[in-house]
CSV table of C-alpha atoms in Angstrom, one decimal:
chain,number,residue,atom,x,y,z
A,22,MET,CA,-14.3,20.6,12.0
A,23,LYS,CA,-16.5,17.7,11.2
A,24,VAL,CA,-14.7,15.3,8.8
A,25,ALA,CA,-15.8,12.1,7.0
A,26,VAL,CA,-12.9,9.9,5.8
A,27,CYS,CA,-14.2,7.6,3.0
A,28,LEU,CA,-12.8,4.1,2.3
A,29,PRO,CA,-14.2,1.2,0.3
A,30,GLN,CA,-14.5,-1.9,2.4
A,31,VAL,CA,-13.6,-5.4,1.2
A,32,PRO,CA,-15.0,-7.6,4.0
A,33,PHE,CA,-12.4,-9.5,6.0
A,34,VAL,CA,-9.5,-7.7,4.3
A,35,ARG,CA,-7.1,-5.3,6.0
A,36,GLY,CA,-4.0,-3.8,4.4
A,37,GLY,CA,-2.2,-0.5,3.9
A,38,ALA,CA,-5.3,1.5,2.8
A,39,GLU,CA,-7.2,0.5,6.0
A,40,ILE,CA,-4.2,1.4,8.2
A,41,LEU,CA,-4.0,4.7,6.4
A,42,ALA,CA,-7.7,5.5,6.9
A,43,ASP,CA,-7.8,4.4,10.5
A,44,GLY,CA,-4.7,6.4,11.3
A,45,LEU,CA,-6.1,9.5,9.6
A,46,VAL,CA,-9.3,9.4,11.6
A,47,GLU,CA,-7.4,8.9,14.9
A,48,GLN,CA,-5.0,11.7,14.1
A,49,LEU,CA,-7.8,14.1,13.3
A,50,GLN,CA,-9.6,13.2,16.5
A,51,GLU,CA,-6.4,13.7,18.6
A,52,ARG,CA,-6.3,17.2,17.2
A,53,GLY,CA,-9.8,18.0,18.3
A,54,HIS,CA,-11.8,17.4,15.1
A,55,GLU,CA,-14.9,15.3,14.9
A,56,ALA,CA,-13.8,12.6,12.5
A,57,THR,CA,-15.3,9.3,11.4
A,58,LEU,CA,-14.7,6.6,8.9
A,59,VAL,CA,-17.3,6.0,6.3
A,60,THR,CA,-17.2,2.7,4.5
A,61,VAL,CA,-19.2,0.9,1.8
A,62,PRO,CA,-18.7,-2.8,1.0
A,63,TYR,CA,-17.1,-3.1,-2.4
A,64,ARG,CA,-16.7,-5.9,-4.9
A,65,TRP,CA,-15.2,-5.4,-8.4
A,66,TYR,CA,-16.2,-8.8,-9.9
A,67,PRO,CA,-17.9,-9.9,-12.1
A,68,ASN,CA,-16.9,-7.0,-14.4
A,69,PRO,CA,-20.2,-5.1,-14.4
A,70,ARG,CA,-19.9,-4.8,-10.6
A,71,VAL,CA,-17.1,-2.4,-11.0
A,72,LEU,CA,-19.5,0.4,-12.0
A,73,THR,CA,-22.6,-0.6,-10.1
A,74,ASN,CA,-20.7,-0.8,-6.9
A,75,ALA,CA,-18.9,2.4,-7.6
A,76,MET,CA,-22.2,4.2,-8.1
A,77,MET,CA,-23.3,3.2,-4.6
A,78,TRP,CA,-20.8,5.9,-3.4
A,79,ARG,CA,-22.7,8.5,-5.6
A,80,LEU,CA,-25.8,7.8,-3.6
A,81,VAL,CA,-24.2,8.3,-0.2
A,82,GLU,CA,-25.3,11.6,1.4
A,83,LEU,CA,-22.6,13.2,3.4
A,84,ASP,CA,-23.6,16.8,3.3
A,85,GLU,CA,-24.9,16.6,6.9
A,86,SER,CA,-25.5,14.3,9.9
A,87,GLN,CA,-28.3,14.7,12.4
A,88,GLY,CA,-28.9,18.3,11.2
A,89,ARG,CA,-25.2,19.3,11.5
A,90,PRO,CA,-23.2,20.0,8.4
A,91,ILE,CA,-20.2,17.8,7.5
A,92,ASP,CA,-17.5,20.3,6.8
A,93,LEU,CA,-15.0,18.1,4.8
A,94,VAL,CA,-15.0,14.8,3.0
A,95,ILE,CA,-11.6,13.1,2.5
A,96,ALA,CA,-11.8,10.3,-0.1
A,97,THR,CA,-9.1,7.7,-0.6
A,98,LYS,CA,-9.0,4.9,-3.1
A,99,PHE,CA,-11.4,4.0,-6.0
A,100,PRO,CA,-14.4,4.2,-5.8
A,101,SER,CA,-14.7,6.3,-2.6
A,102,TYR,CA,-13.9,9.5,-4.5
A,103,VAL,CA,-17.1,9.1,-6.5
A,104,VAL,CA,-18.9,10.5,-3.4
A,105,ARG,CA,-20.5,13.9,-3.8
A,106,HIS,CA,-19.7,16.8,-1.4
A,107,PRO,CA,-19.1,20.5,-1.9
A,108,ASN,CA,-15.8,20.3,0.0
A,109,LYS,CA,-14.3,17.1,-1.3
A,110,VAL,CA,-10.5,16.5,-0.9
A,111,VAL,CA,-9.0,13.3,-2.4
A,112,TRP,CA,-5.9,11.7,-0.8
A,113,LEU,CA,-5.5,9.1,-3.6
A,114,VAL,CA,-4.3,5.7,-2.7
A,115,HIS,CA,-5.0,4.3,-6.2
A,116,GLN,CA,-7.4,4.3,-9.1
A,117,PHE,CA,-8.9,1.1,-10.4
A,118,ARG,CA,-5.6,-0.2,-11.8
A,119,GLN,CA,-7.2,-3.0,-13.8
A,120,ALA,CA,-8.7,-0.3,-16.0
A,121,TYR,CA,-5.3,1.4,-16.6
A,122,GLU,CA,-1.7,0.1,-16.5
A,123,LEU,CA,-2.7,-3.5,-15.5
A,124,ASP,CA,-4.9,-3.9,-18.6
A,125,GLY,CA,-3.4,-6.4,-21.0
A,126,THR,CA,-1.0,-7.8,-18.4
A,127,GLU,CA,-1.2,-11.1,-16.4
A,128,TYR,CA,-3.1,-9.1,-13.8
A,129,ALA,CA,-5.7,-7.8,-16.2
A,130,GLN,CA,-9.4,-8.1,-15.4
A,131,PHE,CA,-11.0,-6.9,-18.6
A,132,GLY,CA,-10.9,-9.0,-21.8
A,133,PRO,CA,-11.2,-8.0,-25.4
A,134,GLU,CA,-15.0,-8.3,-25.5
A,135,PRO,CA,-16.9,-5.2,-26.4
A,136,ALA,CA,-18.7,-5.1,-23.0
A,137,ASP,CA,-15.4,-5.3,-21.1
A,138,ARG,CA,-13.9,-2.5,-23.3
A,139,ALA,CA,-16.9,-0.3,-22.7
A,140,THR,CA,-16.7,-0.9,-18.9
A,141,ARG,CA,-13.1,0.1,-18.9
A,142,ARG,CA,-13.8,3.3,-20.8
A,143,ALA,CA,-16.7,4.1,-18.4
A,144,VAL,CA,-14.2,3.8,-15.5
A,145,HIS,CA,-12.0,6.4,-17.2
A,146,ARG,CA,-15.0,8.8,-17.7
A,147,LEU,CA,-16.1,8.3,-14.1
A,148,ASP,CA,-12.6,9.1,-12.8
A,149,ARG,CA,-12.3,12.2,-14.9
A,150,LYS,CA,-15.7,13.4,-13.7
A,151,THR,CA,-15.4,12.6,-10.0
A,152,LEU,CA,-11.8,13.3,-9.4
A,153,GLY,CA,-12.3,16.6,-11.2
A,154,GLU,CA,-14.9,17.6,-8.6
A,155,ALA,CA,-12.3,17.5,-5.8
A,156,ARG,CA,-11.2,20.9,-4.3
A,157,ARG,CA,-7.7,19.5,-3.9
A,158,LEU,CA,-5.9,16.4,-5.1
A,159,PHE,CA,-3.2,14.6,-3.1
A,160,ALA,CA,-1.5,11.3,-3.9
A,161,ILE,CA,0.2,8.9,-1.4
A,162,SER,CA,3.3,8.6,-3.6
A,163,ARG,CA,5.0,10.0,-6.7
A,164,ASN,CA,4.1,6.7,-8.4
A,165,VAL,CA,0.4,7.2,-7.8
A,166,ALA,CA,0.6,10.9,-8.9
A,167,ASN,CA,2.4,10.0,-12.1
A,168,ARG,CA,-0.3,7.4,-12.9
A,169,LEU,CA,-3.0,9.9,-12.3
A,170,HIS,CA,-1.4,12.5,-14.6
A,171,GLU,CA,-0.9,9.9,-17.3
A,172,SER,CA,-4.5,8.6,-17.2
A,173,THR,CA,-6.4,11.9,-16.6
A,174,GLY,CA,-4.0,14.8,-17.1
A,175,MET,CA,-4.7,15.9,-13.5
A,176,ASP,CA,-1.9,16.8,-11.1
A,177,ALA,CA,-1.8,15.8,-7.5
A,178,GLU,CA,0.5,16.9,-4.6
A,179,VAL,CA,2.5,14.0,-3.1
A,180,LEU,CA,1.6,13.6,0.5
A,181,LEU,CA,3.3,10.5,2.1
A,182,PRO,CA,1.3,8.6,4.8
A,183,PRO,CA,3.2,7.7,8.0
A,184,PRO,CA,3.5,4.0,9.0
A,185,GLN,CA,1.3,2.5,11.7
A,186,PRO,CA,2.3,3.2,15.3
A,187,LEU,CA,4.3,0.2,16.6
A,188,ALA,CA,7.0,-0.2,19.3
A,189,TYR,CA,9.7,0.3,16.7
A,190,ARG,CA,13.2,-0.6,17.9
A,191,CYS,CA,16.4,-2.4,16.8
A,192,ASP,CA,17.4,-5.3,19.1
A,193,ALA,CA,19.6,-7.3,16.8
A,194,TYR,CA,20.5,-8.2,13.2
A,195,GLY,CA,19.4,-11.8,13.2
A,196,ASP,CA,19.7,-14.7,10.7
A,197,PHE,CA,16.3,-14.2,9.0
A,198,VAL,CA,14.5,-12.0,6.6
A,199,VAL,CA,10.9,-10.8,7.1
A,200,SER,CA,8.3,-10.4,4.3
A,201,VAL,CA,5.2,-8.4,5.4
A,202,GLY,CA,2.0,-8.0,3.3
A,203,ARG,CA,-1.0,-9.5,1.8
A,204,LEU,CA,-0.3,-12.8,0.1
A,205,ASP,CA,-1.4,-12.3,-3.5
A,206,ALA,CA,0.4,-12.8,-6.7
A,207,ALA,CA,1.4,-9.2,-7.3
A,208,LYS,CA,3.3,-9.1,-3.9
A,209,ARG,CA,5.8,-11.7,-5.4
A,210,VAL,CA,6.7,-13.5,-2.2
A,211,ASP,CA,7.5,-16.4,-4.4
A,212,LEU,CA,10.6,-14.5,-5.5
A,213,LEU,CA,11.9,-14.5,-2.0
A,214,LEU,CA,11.2,-18.2,-1.4
A,215,ARG,CA,13.0,-19.2,-4.6
A,216,ALA,CA,15.9,-16.9,-3.6
A,217,ALA,CA,16.0,-18.5,-0.2
A,218,ALA,CA,16.6,-21.9,-1.8
A,219,GLY,CA,19.8,-20.6,-3.2
A,220,PRO,CA,23.2,-20.1,-1.6
A,221,SER,CA,22.0,-17.9,1.3
A,222,ARG,CA,21.3,-19.7,4.5
A,223,LEU,CA,19.0,-17.0,5.9
A,224,ASP,CA,15.6,-18.1,7.3
A,225,VAL,CA,12.4,-16.4,6.1
A,226,VAL,CA,9.4,-15.3,8.0
A,227,VAL,CA,6.3,-14.5,5.9
A,228,VAL,CA,3.8,-12.3,7.7
A,229,GLY,CA,0.3,-11.9,6.3
A,230,ASP,CA,-2.5,-13.9,4.7
A,231,GLY,CA,-4.3,-14.0,1.4
A,232,PRO,CA,-5.3,-16.1,-1.6
A,233,GLU,CA,-1.7,-17.1,-2.4
A,234,ARG,CA,-0.9,-18.6,1.0
A,235,GLU,CA,-1.6,-22.2,0.2
A,236,ARG,CA,0.4,-22.0,-3.1
A,237,LEU,CA,3.3,-20.4,-1.3
A,238,GLU,CA,3.4,-23.0,1.4
A,239,SER,CA,3.4,-25.7,-1.2
A,240,LEU,CA,6.2,-23.9,-3.1
A,241,ALA,CA,8.3,-23.7,0.1
A,242,THR,CA,7.9,-27.4,0.6
A,243,SER,CA,8.8,-28.2,-3.0
A,244,LEU,CA,11.9,-26.1,-2.7
A,245,GLY,CA,13.1,-28.0,0.3
A,246,LEU,CA,12.7,-25.0,2.6
A,247,ASN,CA,11.1,-26.9,5.5
A,248,GLY,CA,12.3,-25.6,8.8
A,249,ARG,CA,13.6,-22.4,7.1
A,250,VAL,CA,10.4,-20.7,6.3
A,251,ARG,CA,7.6,-19.8,8.7
A,252,PHE,CA,4.2,-18.5,7.7
A,253,THR,CA,2.7,-16.5,10.6
A,254,GLY,CA,-0.6,-15.4,9.1
A,255,ARG,CA,-1.9,-12.1,10.4
A,256,ILE,CA,-0.2,-11.1,13.7
A,257,GLY,CA,-0.6,-8.4,16.3
A,258,GLY,CA,1.5,-5.2,16.5
A,259,ASP,CA,3.7,-6.4,19.3
A,260,GLU,CA,4.7,-9.5,17.4
A,261,LEU,CA,5.3,-7.6,14.2
A,262,ALA,CA,7.5,-5.1,16.1
A,263,GLU,CA,9.5,-8.0,17.6
A,264,LEU,CA,10.1,-9.4,14.1
A,265,TYR,CA,11.2,-6.0,12.8
A,266,ALA,CA,13.5,-5.5,15.8
A,267,THR,CA,15.3,-8.8,15.4
A,268,CYS,CA,15.5,-9.5,11.7
A,269,LEU,CA,18.5,-8.8,9.4
A,270,ALA,CA,16.4,-7.2,6.7
A,271,VAL,CA,12.9,-6.8,5.3
A,272,TYR,CA,11.9,-8.1,1.8
A,273,TYR,CA,9.3,-6.0,0.0
A,274,ALA,CA,9.1,-6.3,-3.8
A,275,PRO,CA,5.6,-6.1,-5.2
A,276,LEU,CA,5.0,-5.3,-8.8
A,277,ASP,CA,4.6,-1.5,-9.3
A,278,GLU,CA,3.3,-0.9,-5.8
A,279,ASP,CA,1.3,2.3,-5.2
A,280,PHE,CA,3.4,3.3,-2.2
A,281,GLY,CA,4.2,0.7,0.4
A,282,LEU,CA,4.2,1.3,4.2
A,283,VAL,CA,6.4,-1.7,4.9
A,284,PRO,CA,9.8,0.0,4.0
A,285,TYR,CA,9.1,2.9,6.3
A,286,GLU,CA,8.2,0.4,9.1
A,287,ALA,CA,11.4,-1.5,8.5
A,288,PHE,CA,13.4,1.8,8.5
A,289,LEU,CA,12.0,2.8,11.9
A,290,ALA,CA,13.4,-0.5,13.2
A,291,GLU,CA,16.7,0.5,11.5
A,292,LYS,CA,16.5,-2.4,9.0
A,293,PRO,CA,17.4,-2.3,5.4
A,294,VAL,CA,14.9,-3.2,2.7
A,295,ILE,CA,15.5,-5.5,-0.3
A,296,THR,CA,13.4,-4.7,-3.3
A,297,THR,CA,13.4,-4.8,-7.1
A,298,HIS,CA,13.8,-2.3,-9.9
A,299,ASP,CA,10.1,-2.7,-10.9
A,300,ALA,CA,8.6,-2.4,-7.4
A,301,GLY,CA,7.2,1.1,-8.0
A,302,GLY,CA,6.4,3.1,-4.9
A,303,PRO,CA,9.1,1.5,-2.6
A,304,LEU,CA,11.8,2.9,-4.9
A,305,GLU,CA,10.9,6.4,-3.7
A,306,ALA,CA,12.4,5.4,-0.3
A,307,VAL,CA,14.7,2.4,-1.0
A,308,ALA,CA,17.9,3.4,-2.8
A,309,ASP,CA,20.5,0.7,-3.6
A,310,ARG,CA,23.4,0.6,-1.1
A,311,ALA,CA,21.9,3.8,0.6
A,312,THR,CA,18.8,2.6,2.5
A,313,GLY,CA,18.6,-1.0,1.1
A,314,ILE,CA,19.3,-3.3,-1.8
A,315,VAL,CA,17.6,-2.9,-5.2
A,316,VAL,CA,18.0,-5.8,-7.6
A,317,GLU,CA,16.4,-7.3,-10.7
A,318,SER,CA,13.1,-9.2,-10.2
A,319,SER,CA,14.6,-12.7,-10.5
A,320,PRO,CA,15.3,-15.3,-7.8
A,321,ALA,CA,19.0,-15.2,-8.6
A,322,ALA,CA,19.2,-11.5,-8.2
A,323,VAL,CA,17.3,-11.5,-4.9
A,324,ALA,CA,19.5,-14.4,-3.7
A,325,GLU,CA,22.6,-12.3,-4.5
A,326,GLY,CA,21.1,-9.4,-2.5
A,327,LEU,CA,20.4,-11.7,0.5
A,328,GLN,CA,24.0,-13.0,0.4
A,329,TRP,CA,25.3,-9.4,0.4
A,330,LEU,CA,23.3,-8.5,3.5
A,331,GLU,CA,24.3,-11.8,5.2
A,332,HIS,CA,28.0,-11.1,4.6
A,333,ASN,CA,28.0,-7.3,5.2
A,334,ARG,CA,26.0,-7.0,8.5
A,335,ASP,CA,27.8,-3.8,9.5
A,336,ARG,CA,26.8,-2.2,6.2
A,337,ALA,CA,23.3,-3.6,6.5
A,338,ALA,CA,23.0,-1.8,9.9
A,339,GLU,CA,24.3,1.4,8.3
A,340,LEU,CA,21.7,1.2,5.6
A,341,GLY,CA,19.0,0.7,8.2
A,342,ARG,CA,20.1,3.8,10.2
A,343,ARG,CA,20.0,5.9,7.1
A,344,GLY,CA,16.5,4.6,6.4
A,345,ARG,CA,15.4,5.6,9.9
A,346,ALA,CA,16.5,9.2,9.3
A,347,LEU,CA,14.4,9.2,6.1
A,348,ALA,CA,11.3,7.6,7.7
A,349,GLU,CA,11.3,10.1,10.6
A,350,THR,CA,10.7,12.9,8.1
A,351,VAL,CA,7.2,11.4,7.3
A,352,THR,CA,4.9,12.8,9.9
A,353,TRP,CA,1.2,13.2,10.6
A,354,GLU,CA,1.7,16.9,11.3
A,355,ARG,CA,2.4,17.6,7.6
A,356,VAL,CA,-0.4,15.3,6.4
A,357,ILE,CA,-3.1,17.0,8.6
A,358,GLU,CA,-1.8,20.5,7.7
A,359,ARG,CA,-2.0,19.9,4.0
A,360,LEU,CA,-5.4,18.0,4.0
A,361,LEU,CA,-7.1,20.7,6.1
A,362,ALA,CA,-5.5,23.7,4.3
A,363,PRO,CA,-8.1,26.2,3.0
């Protein structure tokens, strides 16, 4: 089968959506399919760009390539699912959240001006039209599926994406906590830094890069965490696997995350995850005192969770082992079977 996997491209940015799309292409190829990744550069600002850039996908022609038909298009996040194809399947990473549940919050993009309100409504119409064209709808988490139903009335089957392939192992339960992810405000790494300044003496390793890095480094300094926090920037798979293998736990508490691959990566290294009650997707895997620690989204509560892990290392290891059993049920075999189902 000839399959085109569609993903918007934000130049110089790589995160969970990119890992998912690359993994899907690789897995399809390993199973004998002709699969390729189709990307279009995307910018969602200033506000009118949301629609003009989205409509670029409408102009992409993926019905054939060099005279041979493309059998299937798998679209992922907004606006890749705007693409036209008679056999379009959507594995939804997320819609344009600024036009939905983030509107009116501190993460909002659209203001009260009539032009902004009209743009937001146009995104809604575009979603209903283009998602409605899909032969089948899947979502990467229950959280994403619920948002889709609330915003459009459409139902999607939940199809969890497996984490990236690394040399997962558990070597030790060390004296540090790892945070992995893009450094932007919604990932709330500042909660971890403020918590680390409390009674716990655990060190912190922050993996990733992004627009918040400078502010977070300054915050760590102002909190007196010099020597206890290390910012690695982007790192390779071997180094990441080593951190997972030797940390005590993994912190992952973004605000209302779509899914979150990080908890599953942590679980495969038999490490518990500390997250918050409002983290969204991670709560589908992280259960309090079962596979991790779930606390309120405050520095004091995160600090209390860190202390519990620090003083209950045997229990922390037990939570990590339970997490591994859960993560091992998320496989590419099921993903490919469902996406290619007739």
